[in-house]
PDB file of C-alpha atoms and ligand atoms in Angstrom:
ATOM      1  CA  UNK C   1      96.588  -4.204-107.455  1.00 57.00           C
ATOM      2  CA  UNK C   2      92.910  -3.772-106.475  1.00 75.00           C
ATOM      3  CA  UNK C   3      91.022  -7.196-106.914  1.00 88.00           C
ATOM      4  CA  UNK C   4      88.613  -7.152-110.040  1.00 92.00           C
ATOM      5  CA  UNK C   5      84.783  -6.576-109.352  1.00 95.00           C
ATOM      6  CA  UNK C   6      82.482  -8.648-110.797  1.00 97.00           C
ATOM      7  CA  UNK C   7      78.619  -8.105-110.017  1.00 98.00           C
ATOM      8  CA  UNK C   8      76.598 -12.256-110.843  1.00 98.00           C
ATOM      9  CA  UNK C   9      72.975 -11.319-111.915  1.00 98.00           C
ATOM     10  CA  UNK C  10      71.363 -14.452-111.343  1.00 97.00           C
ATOM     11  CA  UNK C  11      67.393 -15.260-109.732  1.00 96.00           C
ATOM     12  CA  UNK C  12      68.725 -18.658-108.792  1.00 95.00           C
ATOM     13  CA  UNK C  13      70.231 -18.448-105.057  1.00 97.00           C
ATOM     14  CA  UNK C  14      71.476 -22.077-105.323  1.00 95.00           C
ATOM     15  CA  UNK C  15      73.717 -21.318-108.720  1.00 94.00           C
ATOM     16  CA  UNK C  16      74.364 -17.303-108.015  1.00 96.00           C
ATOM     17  CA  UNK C  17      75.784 -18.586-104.152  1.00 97.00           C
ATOM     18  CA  UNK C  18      77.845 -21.292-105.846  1.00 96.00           C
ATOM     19  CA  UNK C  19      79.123 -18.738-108.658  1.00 97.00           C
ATOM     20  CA  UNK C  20      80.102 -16.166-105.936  1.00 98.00           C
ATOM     21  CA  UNK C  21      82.076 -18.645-103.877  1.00 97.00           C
ATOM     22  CA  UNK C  22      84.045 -19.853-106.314  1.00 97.00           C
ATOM     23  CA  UNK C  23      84.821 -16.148-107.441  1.00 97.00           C
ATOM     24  CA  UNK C  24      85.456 -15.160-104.422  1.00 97.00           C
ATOM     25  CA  UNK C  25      87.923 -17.970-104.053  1.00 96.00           C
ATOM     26  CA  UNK C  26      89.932 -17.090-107.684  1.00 95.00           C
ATOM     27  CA  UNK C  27      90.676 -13.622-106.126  1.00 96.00           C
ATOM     28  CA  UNK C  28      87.618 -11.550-107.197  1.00 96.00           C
ATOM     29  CA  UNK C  29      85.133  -8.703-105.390  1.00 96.00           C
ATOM     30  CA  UNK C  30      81.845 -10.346-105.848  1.00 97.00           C
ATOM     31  CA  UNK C  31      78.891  -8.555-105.931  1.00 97.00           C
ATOM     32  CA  UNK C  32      75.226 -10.389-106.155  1.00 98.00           C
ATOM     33  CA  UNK C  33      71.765  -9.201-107.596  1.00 98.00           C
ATOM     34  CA  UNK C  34      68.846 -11.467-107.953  1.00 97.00           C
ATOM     35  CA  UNK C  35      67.468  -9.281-110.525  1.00 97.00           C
ATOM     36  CA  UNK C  36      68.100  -6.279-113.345  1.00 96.00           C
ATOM     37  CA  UNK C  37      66.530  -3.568-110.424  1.00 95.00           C
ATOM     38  CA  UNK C  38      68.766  -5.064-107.729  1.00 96.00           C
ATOM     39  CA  UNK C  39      71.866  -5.052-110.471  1.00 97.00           C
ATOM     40  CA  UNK C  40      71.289  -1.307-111.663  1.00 94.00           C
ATOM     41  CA  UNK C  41      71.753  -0.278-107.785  1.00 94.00           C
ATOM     42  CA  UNK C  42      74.913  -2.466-107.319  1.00 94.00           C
ATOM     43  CA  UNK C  43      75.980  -1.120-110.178  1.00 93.00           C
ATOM     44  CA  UNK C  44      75.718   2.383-109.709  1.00 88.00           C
ATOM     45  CA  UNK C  45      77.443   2.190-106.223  1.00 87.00           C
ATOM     46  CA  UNK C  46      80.272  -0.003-107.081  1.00 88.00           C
ATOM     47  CA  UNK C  47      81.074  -0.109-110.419  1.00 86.00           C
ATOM     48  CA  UNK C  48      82.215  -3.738-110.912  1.00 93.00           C
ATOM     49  CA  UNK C  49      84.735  -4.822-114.039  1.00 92.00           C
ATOM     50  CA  UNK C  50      83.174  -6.973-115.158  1.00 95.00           C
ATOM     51  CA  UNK C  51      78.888  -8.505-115.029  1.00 97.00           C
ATOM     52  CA  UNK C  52      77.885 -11.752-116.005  1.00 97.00           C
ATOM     53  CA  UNK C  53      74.257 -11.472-116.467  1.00 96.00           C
ATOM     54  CA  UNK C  54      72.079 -14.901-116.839  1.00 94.00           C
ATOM     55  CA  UNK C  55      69.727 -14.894-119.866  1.00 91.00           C
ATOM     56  CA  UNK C  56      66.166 -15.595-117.777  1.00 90.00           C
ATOM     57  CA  UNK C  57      65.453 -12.611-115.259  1.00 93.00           C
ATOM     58  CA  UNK C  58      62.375 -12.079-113.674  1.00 93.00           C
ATOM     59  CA  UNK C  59      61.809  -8.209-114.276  1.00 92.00           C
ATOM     60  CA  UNK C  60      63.903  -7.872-117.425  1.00 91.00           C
ATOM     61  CA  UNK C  61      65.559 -10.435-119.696  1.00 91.00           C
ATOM     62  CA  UNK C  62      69.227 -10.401-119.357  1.00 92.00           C
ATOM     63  CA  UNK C  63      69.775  -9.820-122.779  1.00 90.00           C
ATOM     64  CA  UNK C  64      67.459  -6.449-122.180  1.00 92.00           C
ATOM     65  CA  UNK C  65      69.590  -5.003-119.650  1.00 94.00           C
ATOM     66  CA  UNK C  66      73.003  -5.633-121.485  1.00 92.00           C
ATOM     67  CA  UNK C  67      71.491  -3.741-124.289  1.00 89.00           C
ATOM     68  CA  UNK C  68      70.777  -1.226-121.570  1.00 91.00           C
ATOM     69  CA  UNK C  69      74.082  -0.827-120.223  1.00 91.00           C
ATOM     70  CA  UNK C  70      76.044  -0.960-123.224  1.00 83.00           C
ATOM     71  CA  UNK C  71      73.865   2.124-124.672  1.00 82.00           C
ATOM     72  CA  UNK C  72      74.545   3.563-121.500  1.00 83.00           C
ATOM     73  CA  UNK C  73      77.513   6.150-121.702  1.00 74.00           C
ATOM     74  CA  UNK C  74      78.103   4.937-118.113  1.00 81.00           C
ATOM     75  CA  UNK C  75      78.847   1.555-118.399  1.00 85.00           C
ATOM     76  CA  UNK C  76      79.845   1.499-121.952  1.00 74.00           C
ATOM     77  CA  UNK C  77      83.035  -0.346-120.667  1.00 77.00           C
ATOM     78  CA  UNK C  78      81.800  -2.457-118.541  1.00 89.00           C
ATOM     79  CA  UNK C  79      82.890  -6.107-119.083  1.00 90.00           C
ATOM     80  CA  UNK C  80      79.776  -8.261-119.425  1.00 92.00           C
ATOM     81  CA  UNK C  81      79.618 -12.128-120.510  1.00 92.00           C
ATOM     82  CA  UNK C  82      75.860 -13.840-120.324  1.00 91.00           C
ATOM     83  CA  UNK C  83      74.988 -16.628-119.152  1.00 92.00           C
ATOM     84  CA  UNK C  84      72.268 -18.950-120.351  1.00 85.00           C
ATOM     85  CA  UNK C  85      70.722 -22.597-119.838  1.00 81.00           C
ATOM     86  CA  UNK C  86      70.317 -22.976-123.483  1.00 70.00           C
ATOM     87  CA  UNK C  87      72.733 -23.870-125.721  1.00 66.00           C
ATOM     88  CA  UNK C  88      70.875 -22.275-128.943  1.00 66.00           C
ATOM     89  CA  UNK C  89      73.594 -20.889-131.755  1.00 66.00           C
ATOM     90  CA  UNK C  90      70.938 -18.092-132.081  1.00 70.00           C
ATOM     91  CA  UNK C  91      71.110 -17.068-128.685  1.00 70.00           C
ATOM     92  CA  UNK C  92      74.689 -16.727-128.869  1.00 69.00           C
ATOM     93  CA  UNK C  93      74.526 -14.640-131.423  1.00 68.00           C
ATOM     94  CA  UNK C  94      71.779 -12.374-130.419  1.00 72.00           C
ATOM     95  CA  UNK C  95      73.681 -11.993-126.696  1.00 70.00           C
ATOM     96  CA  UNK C  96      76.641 -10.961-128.801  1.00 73.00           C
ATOM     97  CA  UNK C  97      74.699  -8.512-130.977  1.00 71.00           C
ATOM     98  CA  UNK C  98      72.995  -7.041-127.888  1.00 75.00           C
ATOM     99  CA  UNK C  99      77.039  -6.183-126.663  1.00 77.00           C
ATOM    100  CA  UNK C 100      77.739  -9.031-124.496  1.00 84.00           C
ATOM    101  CA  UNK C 101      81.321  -9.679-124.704  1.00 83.00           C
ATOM    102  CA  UNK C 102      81.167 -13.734-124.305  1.00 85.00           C
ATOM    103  CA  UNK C 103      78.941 -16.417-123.541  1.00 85.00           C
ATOM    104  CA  UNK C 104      78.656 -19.167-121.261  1.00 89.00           C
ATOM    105  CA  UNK C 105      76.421 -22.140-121.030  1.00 88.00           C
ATOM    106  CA  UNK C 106      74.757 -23.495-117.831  1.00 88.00           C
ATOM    107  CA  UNK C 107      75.673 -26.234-116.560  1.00 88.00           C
ATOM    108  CA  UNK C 108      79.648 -24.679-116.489  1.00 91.00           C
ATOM    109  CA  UNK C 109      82.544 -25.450-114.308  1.00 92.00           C
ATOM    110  CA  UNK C 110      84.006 -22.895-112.301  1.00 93.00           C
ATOM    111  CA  UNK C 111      86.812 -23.593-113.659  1.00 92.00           C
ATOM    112  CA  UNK C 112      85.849 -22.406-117.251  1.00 92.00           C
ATOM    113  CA  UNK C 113      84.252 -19.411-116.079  1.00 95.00           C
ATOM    114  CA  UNK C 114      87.237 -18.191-114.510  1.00 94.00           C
ATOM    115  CA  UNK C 115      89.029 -18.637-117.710  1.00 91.00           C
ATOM    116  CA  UNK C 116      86.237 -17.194-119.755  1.00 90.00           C
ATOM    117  CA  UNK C 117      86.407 -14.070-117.426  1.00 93.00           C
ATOM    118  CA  UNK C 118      89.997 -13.546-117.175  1.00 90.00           C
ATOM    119  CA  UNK C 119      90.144 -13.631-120.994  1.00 85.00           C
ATOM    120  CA  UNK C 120      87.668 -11.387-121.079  1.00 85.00           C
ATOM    121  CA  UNK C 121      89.316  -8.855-118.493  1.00 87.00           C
ATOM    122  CA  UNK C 122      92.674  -9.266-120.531  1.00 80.00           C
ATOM    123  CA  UNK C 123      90.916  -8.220-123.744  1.00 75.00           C
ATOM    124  CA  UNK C 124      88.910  -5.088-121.780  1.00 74.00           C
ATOM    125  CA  UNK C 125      92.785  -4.370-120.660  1.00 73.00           C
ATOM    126  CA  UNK C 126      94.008  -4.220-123.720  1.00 67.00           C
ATOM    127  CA  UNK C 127      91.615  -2.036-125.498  1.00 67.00           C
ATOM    128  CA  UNK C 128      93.227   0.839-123.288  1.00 71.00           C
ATOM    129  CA  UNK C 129      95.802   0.733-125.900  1.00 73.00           C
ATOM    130  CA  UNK C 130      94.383   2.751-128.661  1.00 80.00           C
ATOM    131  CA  UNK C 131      95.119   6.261-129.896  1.00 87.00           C
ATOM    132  CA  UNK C 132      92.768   9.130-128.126  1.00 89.00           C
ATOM    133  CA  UNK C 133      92.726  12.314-129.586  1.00 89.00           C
ATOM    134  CA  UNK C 134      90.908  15.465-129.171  1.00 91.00           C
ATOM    135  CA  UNK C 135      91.704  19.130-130.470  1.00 91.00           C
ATOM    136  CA  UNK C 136      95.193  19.362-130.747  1.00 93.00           C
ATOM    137  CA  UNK C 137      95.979  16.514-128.102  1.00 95.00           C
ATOM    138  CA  UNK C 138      96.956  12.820-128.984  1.00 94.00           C
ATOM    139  CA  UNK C 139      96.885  10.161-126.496  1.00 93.00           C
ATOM    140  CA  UNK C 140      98.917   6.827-127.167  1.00 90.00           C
ATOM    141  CA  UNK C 141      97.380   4.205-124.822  1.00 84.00           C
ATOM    142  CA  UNK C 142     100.107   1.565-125.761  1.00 81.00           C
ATOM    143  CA  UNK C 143     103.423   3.513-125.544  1.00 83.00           C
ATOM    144  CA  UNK C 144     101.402   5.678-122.883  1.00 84.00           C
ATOM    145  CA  UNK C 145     102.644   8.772-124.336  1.00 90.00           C
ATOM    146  CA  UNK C 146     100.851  11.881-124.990  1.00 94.00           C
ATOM    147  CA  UNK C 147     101.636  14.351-127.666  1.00 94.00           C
ATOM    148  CA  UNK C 148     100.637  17.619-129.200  1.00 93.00           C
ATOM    149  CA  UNK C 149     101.810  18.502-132.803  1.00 87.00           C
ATOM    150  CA  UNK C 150     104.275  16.077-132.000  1.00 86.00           C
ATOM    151  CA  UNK C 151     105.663  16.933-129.320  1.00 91.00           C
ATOM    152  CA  UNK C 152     105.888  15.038-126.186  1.00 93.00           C
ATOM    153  CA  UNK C 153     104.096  16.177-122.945  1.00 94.00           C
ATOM    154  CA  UNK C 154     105.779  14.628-120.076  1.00 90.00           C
ATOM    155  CA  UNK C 155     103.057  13.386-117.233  1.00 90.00           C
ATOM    156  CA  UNK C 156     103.240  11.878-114.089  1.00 85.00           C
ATOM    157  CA  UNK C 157     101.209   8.284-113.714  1.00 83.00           C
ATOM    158  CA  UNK C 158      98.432   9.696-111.943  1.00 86.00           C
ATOM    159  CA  UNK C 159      98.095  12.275-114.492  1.00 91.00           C
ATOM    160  CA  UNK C 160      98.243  10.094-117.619  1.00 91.00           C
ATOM    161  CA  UNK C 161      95.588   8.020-115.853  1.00 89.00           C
ATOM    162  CA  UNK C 162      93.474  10.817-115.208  1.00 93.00           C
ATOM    163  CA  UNK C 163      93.643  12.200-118.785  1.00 95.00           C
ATOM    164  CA  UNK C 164      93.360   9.432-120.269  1.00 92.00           C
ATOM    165  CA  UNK C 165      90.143   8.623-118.282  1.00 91.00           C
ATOM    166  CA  UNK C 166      88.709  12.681-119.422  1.00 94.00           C
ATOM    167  CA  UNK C 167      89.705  11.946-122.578  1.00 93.00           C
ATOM    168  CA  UNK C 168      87.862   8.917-123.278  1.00 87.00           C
ATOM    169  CA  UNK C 169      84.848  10.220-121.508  1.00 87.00           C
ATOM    170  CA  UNK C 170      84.903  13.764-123.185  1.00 88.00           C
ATOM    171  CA  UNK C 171      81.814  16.135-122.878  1.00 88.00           C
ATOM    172  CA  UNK C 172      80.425  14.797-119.222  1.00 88.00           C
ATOM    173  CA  UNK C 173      80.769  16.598-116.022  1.00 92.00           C
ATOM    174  CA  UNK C 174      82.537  14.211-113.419  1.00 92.00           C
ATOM    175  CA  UNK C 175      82.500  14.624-109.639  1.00 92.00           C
ATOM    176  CA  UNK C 176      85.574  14.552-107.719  1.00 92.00           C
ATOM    177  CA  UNK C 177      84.043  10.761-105.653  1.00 87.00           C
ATOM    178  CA  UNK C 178      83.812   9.628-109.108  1.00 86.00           C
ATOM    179  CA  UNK C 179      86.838  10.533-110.614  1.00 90.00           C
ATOM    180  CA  UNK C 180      88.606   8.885-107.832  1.00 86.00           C
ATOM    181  CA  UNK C 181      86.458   6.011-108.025  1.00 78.00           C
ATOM    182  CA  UNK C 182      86.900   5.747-111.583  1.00 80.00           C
ATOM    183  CA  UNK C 183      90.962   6.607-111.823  1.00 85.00           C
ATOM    184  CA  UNK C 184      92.159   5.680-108.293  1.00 80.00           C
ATOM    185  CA  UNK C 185      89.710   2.714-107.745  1.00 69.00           C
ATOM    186  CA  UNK C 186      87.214   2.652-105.018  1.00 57.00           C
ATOM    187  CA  UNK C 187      89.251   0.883-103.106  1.00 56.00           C
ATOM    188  CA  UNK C 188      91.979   3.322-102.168  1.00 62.00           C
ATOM    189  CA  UNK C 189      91.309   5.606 -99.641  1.00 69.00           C
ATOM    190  CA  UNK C 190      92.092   9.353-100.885  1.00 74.00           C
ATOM    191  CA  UNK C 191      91.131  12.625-100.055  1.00 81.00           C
ATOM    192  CA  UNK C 192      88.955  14.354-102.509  1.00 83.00           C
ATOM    193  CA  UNK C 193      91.088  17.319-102.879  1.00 85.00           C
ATOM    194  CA  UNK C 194      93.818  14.589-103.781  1.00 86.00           C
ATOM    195  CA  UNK C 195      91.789  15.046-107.347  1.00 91.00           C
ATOM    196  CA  UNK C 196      92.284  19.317-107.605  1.00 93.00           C
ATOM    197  CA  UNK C 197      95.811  18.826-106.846  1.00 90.00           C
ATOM    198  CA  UNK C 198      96.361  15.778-109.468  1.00 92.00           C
ATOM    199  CA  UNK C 199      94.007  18.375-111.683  1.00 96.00           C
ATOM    200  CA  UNK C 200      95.976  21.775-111.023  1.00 94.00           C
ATOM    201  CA  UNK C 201      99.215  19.343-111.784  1.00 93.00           C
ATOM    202  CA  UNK C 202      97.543  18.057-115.267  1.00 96.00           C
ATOM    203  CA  UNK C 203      96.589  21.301-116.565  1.00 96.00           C
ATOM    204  CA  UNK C 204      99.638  23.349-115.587  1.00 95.00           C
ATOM    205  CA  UNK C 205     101.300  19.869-117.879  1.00 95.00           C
ATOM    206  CA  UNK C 206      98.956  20.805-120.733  1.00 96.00           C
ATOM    207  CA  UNK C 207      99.674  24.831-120.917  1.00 95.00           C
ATOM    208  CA  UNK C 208     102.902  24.545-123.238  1.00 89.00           C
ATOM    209  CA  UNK C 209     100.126  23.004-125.836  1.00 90.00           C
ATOM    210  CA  UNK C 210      97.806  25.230-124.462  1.00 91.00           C
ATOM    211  CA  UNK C 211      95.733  22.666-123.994  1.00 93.00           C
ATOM    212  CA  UNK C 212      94.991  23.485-120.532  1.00 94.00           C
ATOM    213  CA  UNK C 213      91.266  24.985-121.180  1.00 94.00           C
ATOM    214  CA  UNK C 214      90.430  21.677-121.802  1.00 96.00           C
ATOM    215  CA  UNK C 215      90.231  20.466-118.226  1.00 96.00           C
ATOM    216  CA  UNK C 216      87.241  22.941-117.571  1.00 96.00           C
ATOM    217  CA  UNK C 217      85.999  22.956-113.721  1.00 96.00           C
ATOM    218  CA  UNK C 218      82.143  22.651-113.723  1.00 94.00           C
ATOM    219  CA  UNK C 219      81.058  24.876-110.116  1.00 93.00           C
ATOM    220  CA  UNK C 220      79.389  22.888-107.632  1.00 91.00           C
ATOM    221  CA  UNK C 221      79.788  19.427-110.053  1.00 92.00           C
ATOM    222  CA  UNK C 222      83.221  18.766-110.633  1.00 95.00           C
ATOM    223  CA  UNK C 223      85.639  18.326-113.898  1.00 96.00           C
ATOM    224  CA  UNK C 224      84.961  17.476-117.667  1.00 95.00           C
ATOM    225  CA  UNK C 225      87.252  17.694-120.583  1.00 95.00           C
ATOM    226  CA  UNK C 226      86.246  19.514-123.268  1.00 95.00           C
ATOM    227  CA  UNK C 227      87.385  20.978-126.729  1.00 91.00           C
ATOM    228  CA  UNK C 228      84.713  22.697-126.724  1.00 84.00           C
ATOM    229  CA  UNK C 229      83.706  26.706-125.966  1.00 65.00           C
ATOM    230  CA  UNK C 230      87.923  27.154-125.447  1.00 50.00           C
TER     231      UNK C 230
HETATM  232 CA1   CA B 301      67.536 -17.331-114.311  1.00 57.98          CA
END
């Protein structure tokens, strides 16, 4: 198991240090921005779990660029909890509304922000359980079976993972560095042609639904999955 990235956007060296170490210590890839430009380029390179984004930013407010990001098709998932020094019911509210996932209020322990996060890594977990489906295929992220008209199509881990991720990101054209980056983890070292073979594998899996036309390859880009123009 890969340890869980989590990117601190804080302007406040004194409290974004502090933060990081005791992250670091509970087990966690830390990544640190001092503002939203500095996040966006972490972010973009290394795809953290999970952001916790303080409130008062100097280029952006922090509530801005979770708004942003969770309009952002890219980081949709992304795990975020914000962080602020007031302890205003309203704020709370309007983080929530603006897609952060929780809340924390300065002064906080480490020790309750390490709880707050791994609840809200457990709950980003779990939503992998749903029910995907597109055209004629059905994806059951909790019994991690997947099925068309019923009937079971057997896959291998890597597979699963893979479809799952093409499935839940339908319609967008995804390179084979980010598909490993995104499936694998960035953190395990694989060729890129690792990806065509897990690919050839997958689709050769879908052709008794003949669901295989799906997994188009986009020349020059990479992969999407698509019910479309089949
Ligand atoms: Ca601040």
């Amino acid at each position: 198991m890969t340890a869980k990235k989590i990117l601190i956007v804080e302007d406040e060296q004194a409290i974004r240090e502090m933060t990081a170490f005791h992250l670091s210590r509970a087990g966690y890839e830390v990544f640190e921005a001092q503002d939203c430009r500095e996040a966006r380029a972490l972010l973009a390179d290394n795809r953290p779990d999970l952001a916790l984004i303080d409130w008062m930013l100097p280029d952006m407010s922090g509530l801005e660029l979770t708004r942003t990001l969770k309009r952002d098709k890219e980081f949709d998932d992304l795990a975020i909890i914000m962080v602020t020094a007031r302890a205003d019911e309203r704020d709370k509210v309007s983080g929530l509304e603006g897609g952060a996932d929780d809340y924390i209020t300065k002064p906080f322990s480490p020790r309750e922000l390490v709880a707050r996060i791994r609840a809200v890594l457990r709950r980003a977990a779990n939503s992998t359980d749903e029910v995907v489906s597109a055209g004629v295929l059905e994806l059951d992220g909790a019994g991690h079976r997947v099925s068309s008209s019923g009937q079971e199509i057997k896959l291998g881990p890597t597979e699963y993972r893979l479809l799952h991720f093409l499935m839940t990101h339908a319609e967008r054209v995804y390179s084979r560095t980010q598909l490993l980056d995104r499936v694998w983890g960035a953190n395990v070292y694989v060729e890129e042609r690792t990806v065509d073979v897990h690919i050839r594998r997958l689709r050769k899996a879908l052709t008794a639904a003949s669901a295989d036309d799906y997994i188009q390859t986009v020349r020059g880009a990479g992969y999407r999955f698509s019910i479309r123009d089949v």
